[in-house]
Coordinates of C-alpha atoms (C1' of nucleotides) in Angstrom, one line a residue:
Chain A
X675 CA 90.9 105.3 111.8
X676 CA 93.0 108.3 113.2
X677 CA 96.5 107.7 114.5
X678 CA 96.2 108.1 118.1
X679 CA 99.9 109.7 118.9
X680 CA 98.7 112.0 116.6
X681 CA 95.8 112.9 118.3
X682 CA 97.8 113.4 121.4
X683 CA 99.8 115.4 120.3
X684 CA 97.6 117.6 118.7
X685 CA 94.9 117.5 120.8
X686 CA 92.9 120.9 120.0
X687 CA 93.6 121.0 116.4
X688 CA 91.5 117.9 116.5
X689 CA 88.8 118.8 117.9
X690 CA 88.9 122.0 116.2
X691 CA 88.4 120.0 112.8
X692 CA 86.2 117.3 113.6
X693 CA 83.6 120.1 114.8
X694 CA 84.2 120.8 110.8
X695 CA 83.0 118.1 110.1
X696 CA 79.5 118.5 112.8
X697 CA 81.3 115.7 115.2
X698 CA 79.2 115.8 118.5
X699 CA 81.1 115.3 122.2
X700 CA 84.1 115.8 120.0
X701 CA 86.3 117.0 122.8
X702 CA 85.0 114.4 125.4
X703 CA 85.9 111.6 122.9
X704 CA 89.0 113.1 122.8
X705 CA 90.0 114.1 126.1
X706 CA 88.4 110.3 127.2
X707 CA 90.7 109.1 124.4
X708 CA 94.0 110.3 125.6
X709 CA 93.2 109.8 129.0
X710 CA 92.5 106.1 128.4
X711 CA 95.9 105.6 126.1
X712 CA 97.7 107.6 129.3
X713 CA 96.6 104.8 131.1
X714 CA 97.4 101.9 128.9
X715 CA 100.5 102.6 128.4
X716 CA 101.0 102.8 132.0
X717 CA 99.8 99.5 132.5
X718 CA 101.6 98.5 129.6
X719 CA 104.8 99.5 131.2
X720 CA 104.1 97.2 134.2
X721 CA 103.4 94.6 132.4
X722 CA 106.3 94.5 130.2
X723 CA 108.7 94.7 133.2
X724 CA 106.9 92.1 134.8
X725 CA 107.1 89.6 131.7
X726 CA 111.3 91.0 131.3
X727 CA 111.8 89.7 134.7
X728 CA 109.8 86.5 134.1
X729 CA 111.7 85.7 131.0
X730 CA 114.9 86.5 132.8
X731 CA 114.0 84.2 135.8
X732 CA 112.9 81.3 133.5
X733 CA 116.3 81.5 132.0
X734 CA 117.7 80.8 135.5
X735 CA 116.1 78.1 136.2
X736 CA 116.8 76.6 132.5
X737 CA 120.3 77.4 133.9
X738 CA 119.6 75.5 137.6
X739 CA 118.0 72.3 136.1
X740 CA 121.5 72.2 134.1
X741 CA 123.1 72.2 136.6
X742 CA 121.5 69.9 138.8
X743 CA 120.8 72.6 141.6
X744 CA 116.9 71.3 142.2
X745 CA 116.8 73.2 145.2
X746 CA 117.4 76.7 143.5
X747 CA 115.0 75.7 140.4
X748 CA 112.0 75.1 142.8
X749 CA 112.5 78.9 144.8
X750 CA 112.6 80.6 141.6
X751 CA 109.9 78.6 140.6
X752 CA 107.3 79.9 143.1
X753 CA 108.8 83.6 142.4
X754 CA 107.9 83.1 139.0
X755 CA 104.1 82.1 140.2
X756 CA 104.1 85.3 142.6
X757 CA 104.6 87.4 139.1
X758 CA 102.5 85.7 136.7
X759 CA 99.7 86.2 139.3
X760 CA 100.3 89.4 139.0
X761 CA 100.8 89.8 135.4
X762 CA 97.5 88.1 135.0
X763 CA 95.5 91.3 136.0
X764 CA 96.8 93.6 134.4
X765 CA 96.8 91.4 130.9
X766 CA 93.3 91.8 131.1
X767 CA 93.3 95.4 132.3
X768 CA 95.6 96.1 129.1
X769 CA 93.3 94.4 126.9
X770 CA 89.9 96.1 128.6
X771 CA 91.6 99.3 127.8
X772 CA 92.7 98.5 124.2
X773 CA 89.9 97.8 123.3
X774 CA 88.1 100.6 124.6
X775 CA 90.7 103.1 122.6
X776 CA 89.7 100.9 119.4
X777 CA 86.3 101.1 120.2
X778 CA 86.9 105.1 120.5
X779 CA 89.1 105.3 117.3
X780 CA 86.5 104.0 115.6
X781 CA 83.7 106.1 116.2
X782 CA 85.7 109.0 115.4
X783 CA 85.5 110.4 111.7
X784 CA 88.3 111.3 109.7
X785 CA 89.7 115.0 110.1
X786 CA 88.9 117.5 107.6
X787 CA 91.2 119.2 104.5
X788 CA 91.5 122.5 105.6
X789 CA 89.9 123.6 102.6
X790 CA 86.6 122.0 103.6
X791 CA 84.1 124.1 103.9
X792 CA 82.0 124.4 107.3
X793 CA 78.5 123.3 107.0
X794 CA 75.9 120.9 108.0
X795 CA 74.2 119.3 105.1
X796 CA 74.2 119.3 101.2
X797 CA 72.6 123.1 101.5
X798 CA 76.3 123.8 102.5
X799 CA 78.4 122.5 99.7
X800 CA 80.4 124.9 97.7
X801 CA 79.9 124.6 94.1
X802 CA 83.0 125.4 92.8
X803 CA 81.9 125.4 88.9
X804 CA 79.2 124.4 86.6
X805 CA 80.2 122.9 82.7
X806 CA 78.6 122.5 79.4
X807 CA 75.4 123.5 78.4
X808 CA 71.9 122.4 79.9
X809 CA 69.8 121.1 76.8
X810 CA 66.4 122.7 75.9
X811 CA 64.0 119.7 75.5
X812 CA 61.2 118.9 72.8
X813 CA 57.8 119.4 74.7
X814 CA 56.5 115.6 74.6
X815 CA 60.3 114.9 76.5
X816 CA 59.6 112.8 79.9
X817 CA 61.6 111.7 82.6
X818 CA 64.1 108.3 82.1
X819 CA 61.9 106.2 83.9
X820 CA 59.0 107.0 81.0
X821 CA 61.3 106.5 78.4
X822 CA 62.9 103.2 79.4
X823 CA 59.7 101.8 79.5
X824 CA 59.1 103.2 75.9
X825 CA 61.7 102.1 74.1
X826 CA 61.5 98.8 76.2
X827 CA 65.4 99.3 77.1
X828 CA 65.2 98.8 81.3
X829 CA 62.5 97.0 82.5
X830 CA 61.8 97.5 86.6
X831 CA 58.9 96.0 86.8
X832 CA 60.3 92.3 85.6
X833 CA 63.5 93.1 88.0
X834 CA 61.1 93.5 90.6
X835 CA 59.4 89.7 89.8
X836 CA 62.7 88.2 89.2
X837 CA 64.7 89.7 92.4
X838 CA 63.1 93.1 94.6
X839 CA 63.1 96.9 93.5
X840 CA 66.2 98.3 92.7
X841 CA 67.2 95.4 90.7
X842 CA 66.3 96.4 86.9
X843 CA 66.5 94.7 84.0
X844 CA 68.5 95.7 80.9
X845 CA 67.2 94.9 77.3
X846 CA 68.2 95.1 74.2
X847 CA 69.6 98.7 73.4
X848 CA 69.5 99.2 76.9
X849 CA 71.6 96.6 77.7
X850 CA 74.2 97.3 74.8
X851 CA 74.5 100.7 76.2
X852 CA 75.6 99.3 79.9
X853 CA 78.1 96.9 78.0
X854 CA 79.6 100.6 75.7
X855 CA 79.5 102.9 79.3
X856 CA 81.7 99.8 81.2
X857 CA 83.9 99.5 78.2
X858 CA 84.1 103.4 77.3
X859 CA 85.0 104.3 81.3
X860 CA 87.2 100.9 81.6
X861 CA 89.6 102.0 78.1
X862 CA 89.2 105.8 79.3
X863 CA 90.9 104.5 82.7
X864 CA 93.6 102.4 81.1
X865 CA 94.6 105.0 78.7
X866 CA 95.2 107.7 81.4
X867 CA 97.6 105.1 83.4
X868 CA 95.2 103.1 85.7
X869 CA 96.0 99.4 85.9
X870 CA 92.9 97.6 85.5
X871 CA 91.7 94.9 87.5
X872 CA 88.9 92.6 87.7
X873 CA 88.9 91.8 91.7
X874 CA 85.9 89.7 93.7
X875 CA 82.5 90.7 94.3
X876 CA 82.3 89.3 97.3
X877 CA 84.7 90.1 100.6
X878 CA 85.3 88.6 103.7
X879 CA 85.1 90.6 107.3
X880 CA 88.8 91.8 107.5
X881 CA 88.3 93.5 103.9
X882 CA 85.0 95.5 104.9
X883 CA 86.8 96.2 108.2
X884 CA 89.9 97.5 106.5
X885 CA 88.0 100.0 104.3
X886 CA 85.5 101.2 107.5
X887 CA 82.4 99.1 105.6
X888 CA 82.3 97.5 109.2
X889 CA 81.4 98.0 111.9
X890 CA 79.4 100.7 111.2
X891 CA 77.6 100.3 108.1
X892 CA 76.7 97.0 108.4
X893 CA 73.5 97.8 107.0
X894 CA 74.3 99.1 104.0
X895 CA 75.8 95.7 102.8
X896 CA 74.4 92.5 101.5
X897 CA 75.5 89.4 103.2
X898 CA 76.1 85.7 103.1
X899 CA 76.4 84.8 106.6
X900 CA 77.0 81.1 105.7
X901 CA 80.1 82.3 104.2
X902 CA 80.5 85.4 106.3
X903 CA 81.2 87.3 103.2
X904 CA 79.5 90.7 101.6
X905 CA 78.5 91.7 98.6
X906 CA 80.8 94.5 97.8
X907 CA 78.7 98.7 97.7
X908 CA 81.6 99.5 95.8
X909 CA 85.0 98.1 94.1
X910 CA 86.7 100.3 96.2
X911 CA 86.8 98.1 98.9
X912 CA 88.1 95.0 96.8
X913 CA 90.4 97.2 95.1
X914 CA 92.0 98.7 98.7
X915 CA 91.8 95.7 100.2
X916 CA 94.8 94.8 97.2
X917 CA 97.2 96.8 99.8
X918 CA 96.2 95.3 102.8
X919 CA 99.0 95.0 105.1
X920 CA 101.3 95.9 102.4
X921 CA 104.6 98.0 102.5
X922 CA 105.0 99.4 98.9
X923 CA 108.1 100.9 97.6
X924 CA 108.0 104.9 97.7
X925 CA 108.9 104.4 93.6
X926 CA 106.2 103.3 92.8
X927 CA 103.5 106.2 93.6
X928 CA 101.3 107.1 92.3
X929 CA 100.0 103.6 92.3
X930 CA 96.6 104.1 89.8
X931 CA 93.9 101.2 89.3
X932 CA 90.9 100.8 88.0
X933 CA 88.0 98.3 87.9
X934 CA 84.7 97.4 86.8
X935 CA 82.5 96.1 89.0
X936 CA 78.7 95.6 90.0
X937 CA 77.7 97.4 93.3
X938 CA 75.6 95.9 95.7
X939 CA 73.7 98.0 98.3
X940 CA 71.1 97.7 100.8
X941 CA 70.1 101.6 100.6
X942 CA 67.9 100.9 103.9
X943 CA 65.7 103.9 104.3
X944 CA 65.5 105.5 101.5
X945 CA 62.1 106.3 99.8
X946 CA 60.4 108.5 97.3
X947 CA 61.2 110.8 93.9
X948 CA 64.7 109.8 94.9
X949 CA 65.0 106.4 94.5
X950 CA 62.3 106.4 91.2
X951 CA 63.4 104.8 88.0
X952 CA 67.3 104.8 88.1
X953 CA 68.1 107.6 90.8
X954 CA 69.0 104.9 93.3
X955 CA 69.5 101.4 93.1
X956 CA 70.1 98.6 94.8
X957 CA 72.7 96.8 92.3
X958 CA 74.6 98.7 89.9
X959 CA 77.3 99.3 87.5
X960 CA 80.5 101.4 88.3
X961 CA 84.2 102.1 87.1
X962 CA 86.2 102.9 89.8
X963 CA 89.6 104.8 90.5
X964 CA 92.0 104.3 93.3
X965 CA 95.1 105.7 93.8
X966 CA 98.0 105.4 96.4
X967 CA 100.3 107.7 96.9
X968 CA 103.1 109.6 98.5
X969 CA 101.5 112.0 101.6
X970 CA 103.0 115.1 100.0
X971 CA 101.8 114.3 96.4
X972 CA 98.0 113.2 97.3
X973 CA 96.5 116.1 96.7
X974 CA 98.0 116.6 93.3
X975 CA 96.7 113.2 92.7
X976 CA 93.2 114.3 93.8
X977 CA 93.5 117.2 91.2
X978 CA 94.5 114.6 88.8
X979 CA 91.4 112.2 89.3
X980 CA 89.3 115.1 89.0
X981 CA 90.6 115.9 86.1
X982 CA 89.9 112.8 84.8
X983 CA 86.4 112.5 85.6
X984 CA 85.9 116.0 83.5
X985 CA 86.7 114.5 80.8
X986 CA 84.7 112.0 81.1
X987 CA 81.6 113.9 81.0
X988 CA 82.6 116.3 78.6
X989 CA 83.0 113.3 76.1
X990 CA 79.7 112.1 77.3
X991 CA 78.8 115.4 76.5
X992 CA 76.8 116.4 80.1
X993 CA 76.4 119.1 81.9
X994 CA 77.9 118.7 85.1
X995 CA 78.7 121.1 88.4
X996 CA 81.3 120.3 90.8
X997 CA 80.8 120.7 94.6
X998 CA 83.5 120.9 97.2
X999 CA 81.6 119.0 99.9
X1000 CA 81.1 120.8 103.7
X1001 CA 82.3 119.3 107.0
X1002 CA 79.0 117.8 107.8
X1003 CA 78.0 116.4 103.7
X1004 CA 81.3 114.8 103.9
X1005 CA 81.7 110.6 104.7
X1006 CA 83.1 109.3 107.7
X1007 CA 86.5 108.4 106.2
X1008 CA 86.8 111.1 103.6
X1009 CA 89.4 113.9 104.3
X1010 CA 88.3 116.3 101.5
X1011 CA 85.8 115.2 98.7
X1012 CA 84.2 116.6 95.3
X1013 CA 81.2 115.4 94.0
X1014 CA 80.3 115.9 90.5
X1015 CA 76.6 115.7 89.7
X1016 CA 74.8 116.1 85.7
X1017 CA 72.3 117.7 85.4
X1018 CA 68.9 115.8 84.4
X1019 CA 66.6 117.4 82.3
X1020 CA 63.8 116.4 82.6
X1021 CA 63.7 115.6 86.0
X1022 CA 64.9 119.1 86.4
X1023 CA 67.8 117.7 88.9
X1024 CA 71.5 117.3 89.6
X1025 CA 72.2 113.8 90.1
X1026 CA 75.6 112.5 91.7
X1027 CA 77.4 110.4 89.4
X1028 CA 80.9 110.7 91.1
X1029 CA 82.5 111.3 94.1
X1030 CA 86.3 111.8 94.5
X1031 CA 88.0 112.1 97.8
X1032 CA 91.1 112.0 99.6
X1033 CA 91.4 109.6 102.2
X1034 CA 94.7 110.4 103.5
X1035 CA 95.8 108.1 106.1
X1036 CA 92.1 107.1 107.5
X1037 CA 92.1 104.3 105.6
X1038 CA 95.9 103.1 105.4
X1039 CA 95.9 103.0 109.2
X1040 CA 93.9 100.5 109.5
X1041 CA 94.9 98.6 106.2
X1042 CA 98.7 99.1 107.7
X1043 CA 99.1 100.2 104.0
X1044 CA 102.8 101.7 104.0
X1045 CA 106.1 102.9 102.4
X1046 CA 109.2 103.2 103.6
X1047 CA 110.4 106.8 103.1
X1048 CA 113.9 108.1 102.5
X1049 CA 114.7 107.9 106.3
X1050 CA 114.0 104.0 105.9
X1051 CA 111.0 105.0 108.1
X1052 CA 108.0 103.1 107.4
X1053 CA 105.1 105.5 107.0
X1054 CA 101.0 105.6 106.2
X1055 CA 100.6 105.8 102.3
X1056 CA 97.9 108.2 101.7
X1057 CA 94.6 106.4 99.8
X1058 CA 92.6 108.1 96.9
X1059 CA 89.6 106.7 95.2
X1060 CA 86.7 108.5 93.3
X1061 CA 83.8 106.9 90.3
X1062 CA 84.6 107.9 86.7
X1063 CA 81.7 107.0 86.6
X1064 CA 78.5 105.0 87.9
X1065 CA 76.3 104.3 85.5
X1066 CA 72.5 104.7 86.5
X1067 CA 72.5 108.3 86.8
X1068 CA 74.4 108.9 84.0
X1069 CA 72.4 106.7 81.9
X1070 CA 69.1 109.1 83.5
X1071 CA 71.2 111.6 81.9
X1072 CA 71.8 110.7 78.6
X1073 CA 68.4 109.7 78.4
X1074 CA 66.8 112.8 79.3
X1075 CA 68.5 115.2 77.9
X1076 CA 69.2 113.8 74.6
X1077 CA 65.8 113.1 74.0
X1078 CA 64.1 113.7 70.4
X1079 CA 60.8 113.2 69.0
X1080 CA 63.2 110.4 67.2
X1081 CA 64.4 109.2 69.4
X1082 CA 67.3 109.1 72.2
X1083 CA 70.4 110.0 70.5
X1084 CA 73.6 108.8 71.4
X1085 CA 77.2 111.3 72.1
X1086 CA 79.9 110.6 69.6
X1087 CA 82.2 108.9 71.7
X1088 CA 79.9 106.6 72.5
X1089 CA 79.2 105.3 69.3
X1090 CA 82.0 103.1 68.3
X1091 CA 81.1 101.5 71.8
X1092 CA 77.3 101.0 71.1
X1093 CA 77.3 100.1 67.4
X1094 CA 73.7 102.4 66.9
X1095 CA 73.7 106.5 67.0
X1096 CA 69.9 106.8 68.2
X1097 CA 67.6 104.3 70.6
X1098 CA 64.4 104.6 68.6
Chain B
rG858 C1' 81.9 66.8 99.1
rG859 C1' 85.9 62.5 100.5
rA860 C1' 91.3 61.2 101.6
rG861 C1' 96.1 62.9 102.6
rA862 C1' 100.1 66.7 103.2
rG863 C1' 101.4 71.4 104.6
rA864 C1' 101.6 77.0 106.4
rU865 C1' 108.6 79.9 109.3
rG866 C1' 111.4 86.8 107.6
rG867 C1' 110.9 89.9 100.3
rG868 C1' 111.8 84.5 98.1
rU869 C1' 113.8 79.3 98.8
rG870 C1' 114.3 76.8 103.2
rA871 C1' 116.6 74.8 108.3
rG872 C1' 114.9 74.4 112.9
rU873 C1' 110.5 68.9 117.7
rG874 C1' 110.8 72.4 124.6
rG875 C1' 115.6 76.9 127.2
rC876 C1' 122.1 78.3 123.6
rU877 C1' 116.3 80.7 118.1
rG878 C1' 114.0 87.0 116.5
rA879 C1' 115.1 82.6 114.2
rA880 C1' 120.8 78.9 110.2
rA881 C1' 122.0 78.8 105.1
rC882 C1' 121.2 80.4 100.3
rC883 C1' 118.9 84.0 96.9
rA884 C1' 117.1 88.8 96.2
rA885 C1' 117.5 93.9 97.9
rC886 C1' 120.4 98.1 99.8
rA887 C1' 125.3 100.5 101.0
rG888 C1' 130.5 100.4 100.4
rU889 C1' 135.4 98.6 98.4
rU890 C1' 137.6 97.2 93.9
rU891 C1' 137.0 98.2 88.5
rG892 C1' 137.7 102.6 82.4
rC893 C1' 131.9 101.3 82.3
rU894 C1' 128.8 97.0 83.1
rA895 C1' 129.5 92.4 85.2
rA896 C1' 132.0 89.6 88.8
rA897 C1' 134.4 89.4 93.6
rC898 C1' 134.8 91.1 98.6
rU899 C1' 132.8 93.7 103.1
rG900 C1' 128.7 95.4 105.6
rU901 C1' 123.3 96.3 106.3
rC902 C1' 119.1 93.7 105.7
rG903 C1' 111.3 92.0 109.6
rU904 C1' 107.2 94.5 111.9
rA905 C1' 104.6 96.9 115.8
rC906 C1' 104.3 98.9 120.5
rC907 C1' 106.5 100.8 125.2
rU908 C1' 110.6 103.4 127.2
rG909 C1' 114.4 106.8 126.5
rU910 C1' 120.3 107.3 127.1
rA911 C1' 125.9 110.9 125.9
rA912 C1' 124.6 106.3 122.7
rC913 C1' 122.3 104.1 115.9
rG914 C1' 120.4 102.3 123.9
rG915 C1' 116.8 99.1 126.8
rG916 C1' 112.1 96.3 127.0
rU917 C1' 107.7 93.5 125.2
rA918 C1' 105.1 90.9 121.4
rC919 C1' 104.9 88.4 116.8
rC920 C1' 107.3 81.8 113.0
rG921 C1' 98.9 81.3 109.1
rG922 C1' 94.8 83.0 113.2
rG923 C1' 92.7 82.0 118.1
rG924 C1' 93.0 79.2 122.6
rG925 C1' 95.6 75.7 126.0
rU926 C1' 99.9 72.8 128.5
rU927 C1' 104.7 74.4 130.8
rC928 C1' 109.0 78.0 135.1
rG929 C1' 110.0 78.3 129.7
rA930 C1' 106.8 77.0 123.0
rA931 C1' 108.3 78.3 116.0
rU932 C1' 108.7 73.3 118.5
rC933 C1' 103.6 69.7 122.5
rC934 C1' 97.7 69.7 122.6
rC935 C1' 92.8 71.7 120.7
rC936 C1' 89.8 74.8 117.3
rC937 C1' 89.6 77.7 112.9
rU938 C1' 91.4 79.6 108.2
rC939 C1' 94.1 79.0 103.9
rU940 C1' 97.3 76.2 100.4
rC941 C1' 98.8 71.8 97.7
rU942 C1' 98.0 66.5 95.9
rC943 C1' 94.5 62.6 94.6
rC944 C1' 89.3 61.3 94.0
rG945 C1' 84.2 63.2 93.0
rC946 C1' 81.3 67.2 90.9
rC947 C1' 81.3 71.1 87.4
rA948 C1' 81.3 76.6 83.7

RNA sequence: GGAGAGAUGGGUGAGUGGCUGAAACCAACAGUUUGCUAAACUGUCGUACCUGUAACGGGUACCGGGGGUUCGAAUCCCCCUCUCUCCGCCA
């Protein structure tokens, strides 16, 4: 959620960047935005004056009881009804318009870096490099789907029985390789300075609110209504939800976590060669980074969990490409973001296995995530949070393009994780 | 699931209708003292919003959350959430 006294005070900047990032009626929201906060804070102003003289004039009559002048007590009585009449009206009034300026806030998307690139979909993004080497394959290789059903490792078909589509089963190697990827990503994480954490799978309303899961993508999340709890898309949103109303000491930035965690998502709507095999899942594994940190440090940070990520994959030893999302690829929330995608083999496709972005203040407005800066000031923390990595794809991956007539073989860091060098 | 107790500022904890934005202690921060550390002493020490002065000023709201009673609520009433204790169940 933007800050609105920002937004007032830099009225065409804003709707300079959000038509960046493809808003639509950005300058009516805003110019109905400030006109409605103009007015609340008129009424706002009335109000208060009303309820200082109110206050003052209950005082008095605390003061007339005492001293036994009924008489007096009674007057200032009925003057205190006259006001509170009044004050009643425009309590609601305040709260009719407060609520409008939330309801506004909310529909409005965060602002873009000023690095982002203009654009309207994925067609747009700026790849900004392309790493390692894209494997020539033996001519019997197949896409993963094929191949998990050969060597028996994920089985959709008895996920499908057991729960829906989009909910495989793991077997045997298959299963130990999930177990190595967690634990590879998980001691990768630790050892370049993220805290790990092993946080809830389930959260309640004010979490999903806090990170912008609700209102608006309601749909996109599993939910237990009995409990009014979701199923969480992401351990971002558990992880965030850590600083929730929280004031942090500037001394501590960068604060770094990590977690493990399965993701649960509804992926309502989508269809087709996308969502075959592993491409798209309704439950899945991912590591996750966040970071917190100081405003004028965040984007170092960003550089940082990038960095991190890279190495990742070259361990894992996959070609990968980087791409600097546009205005209109971005998310709602994001400020800048860089996906990283591997390439597949034999699918002959990049597939998005991480997403790192900048949140800047979007998010730690409405957590109230803060610091308090050398001034004493309190002030929005900036929020940071990318995969490194997700697993599905990046199983596809491995499967695909290390593919022999003898099998899958597995990358050396791997090893020590999985305990076998080849799924045969 | 049953019974009871409770929720106050970073922490402990006082406060049952106006003198309480909230005692006291601890922690923290700043300063004085000291050869350094420690101790002692002094001071500061919640958040948000509105307003804006020559001024670090003025105002409003907040004592788990929501609603109510009252001229006036941390304090009384109702609902919800959470925590603790005992019992039950259980990996």
């Amino acid at each position: 959620m933007l800050e609105i006294n920002k937004i007032r005070l830099n009225k065409e900047k804003v709707i300079e960047l959000l038509r960046v990032k493809n808003f639509k009626a950005a300058e009516e929201k805003i110019n109905n935005l400030i006109d409605l906060d103009e007015k609340k804070r008129q009424v706002q102003k009335q109000l208060e004056d009303i309820k200082a003289e109110l206050n003052v004039k209950s005082k008095e009559i605390g003061q007339y009881m005492k001293d036994g002048s009924k008489e007096m007590a009674e007057k200032a009585k009925t003057e205190v009804a006259n006001l509170k009449e009044n004050s009643k009206d425009l309590e609601k009034e305040l709260s009719e318009k407060e609520q409008e300026i939330e309801g506004l806030l909310l529909s409005i998307p965060n602002l873009p870096h000023s690095s982002v690139p203009k654009g309207k979909t994925a067609e747009d993004n700026i790849v900004e490099y392309i790493d390692g080497k894209i494997p020539k394959l033996w001519e019997g290789a197949t896409p993963h789907w094929d191949l998990c059903a050969k060597y028996d490792i994920v089985d959709f078909e008895l996920g499908n029985k057991i729960t829906g589509s989009g909910f495989p089963v793991y077997k045997g190697k298959g299963a130990k390789l999930q177990r190595a990827l967690i634990n590879f990503f998980l001691d990768e994480a630790v050892n370049s300075g993220f805290a790990e954490v092993q946080p809830p799978l389930m959260v309640n309303e004010a979490s999903a609110m806090a990170t912008g899961q609700l209102p608006d993508k309601e749909g996109q999340m599993y939910a237990i209504p009995l409990d009014g709890f979701y199923m969480i898309p992401t351990a971002e949103v558990p992880i965030t939800n850590i600083f929730r109303d929280v004031i942090v000491s500037e001394k501590d930035f960068p604060i770094c976590k990590t977690a493990y965690s399965q993701c649960f998502r509804r992926e309502a709507g989508s269809y087709g060669k996308d969502v075959r095999g592993l491409n798209r899942l309704h439950q899945f594994d991912k590591v996750e980074i966040v970071c917190i940190d100081h405003p004028d440090h965040s984007y170092e940070q960003l550089e940082i969990m990038k960095k991190h990520v890279e190495t990742l994959l070259h361990k894992l030893e996959l070609p990968f490409r980087v791409l600097r999302l546009c205005g209109g690829d971005m998310s709602f929330t994001s400020a800048l973001t860089f996906d990283f995608e591997t390439y597949s083999v034999a699918q002959d496709r990049w597939l998005e296995v991480s997403s790192v972005s900048n949140f800047e203040t979007f998010q730690s407005n409405r957590l109230k995530l803060r610091f308090k800066n050398q001034e004493g000031k309190t002030q929005l923390a900036h929020t940071l949070n990318g995969s490194a990595l997700a697993l599905p794809r990046i199983v596809a991956s491995l499967l695909e393009n290390n593919q022999t007539p003898e099998g899958i073989k597995i990358p050396k860091a791997l090893i020590p994780y999985t305990g076998f060098e080849i799924i045969d």
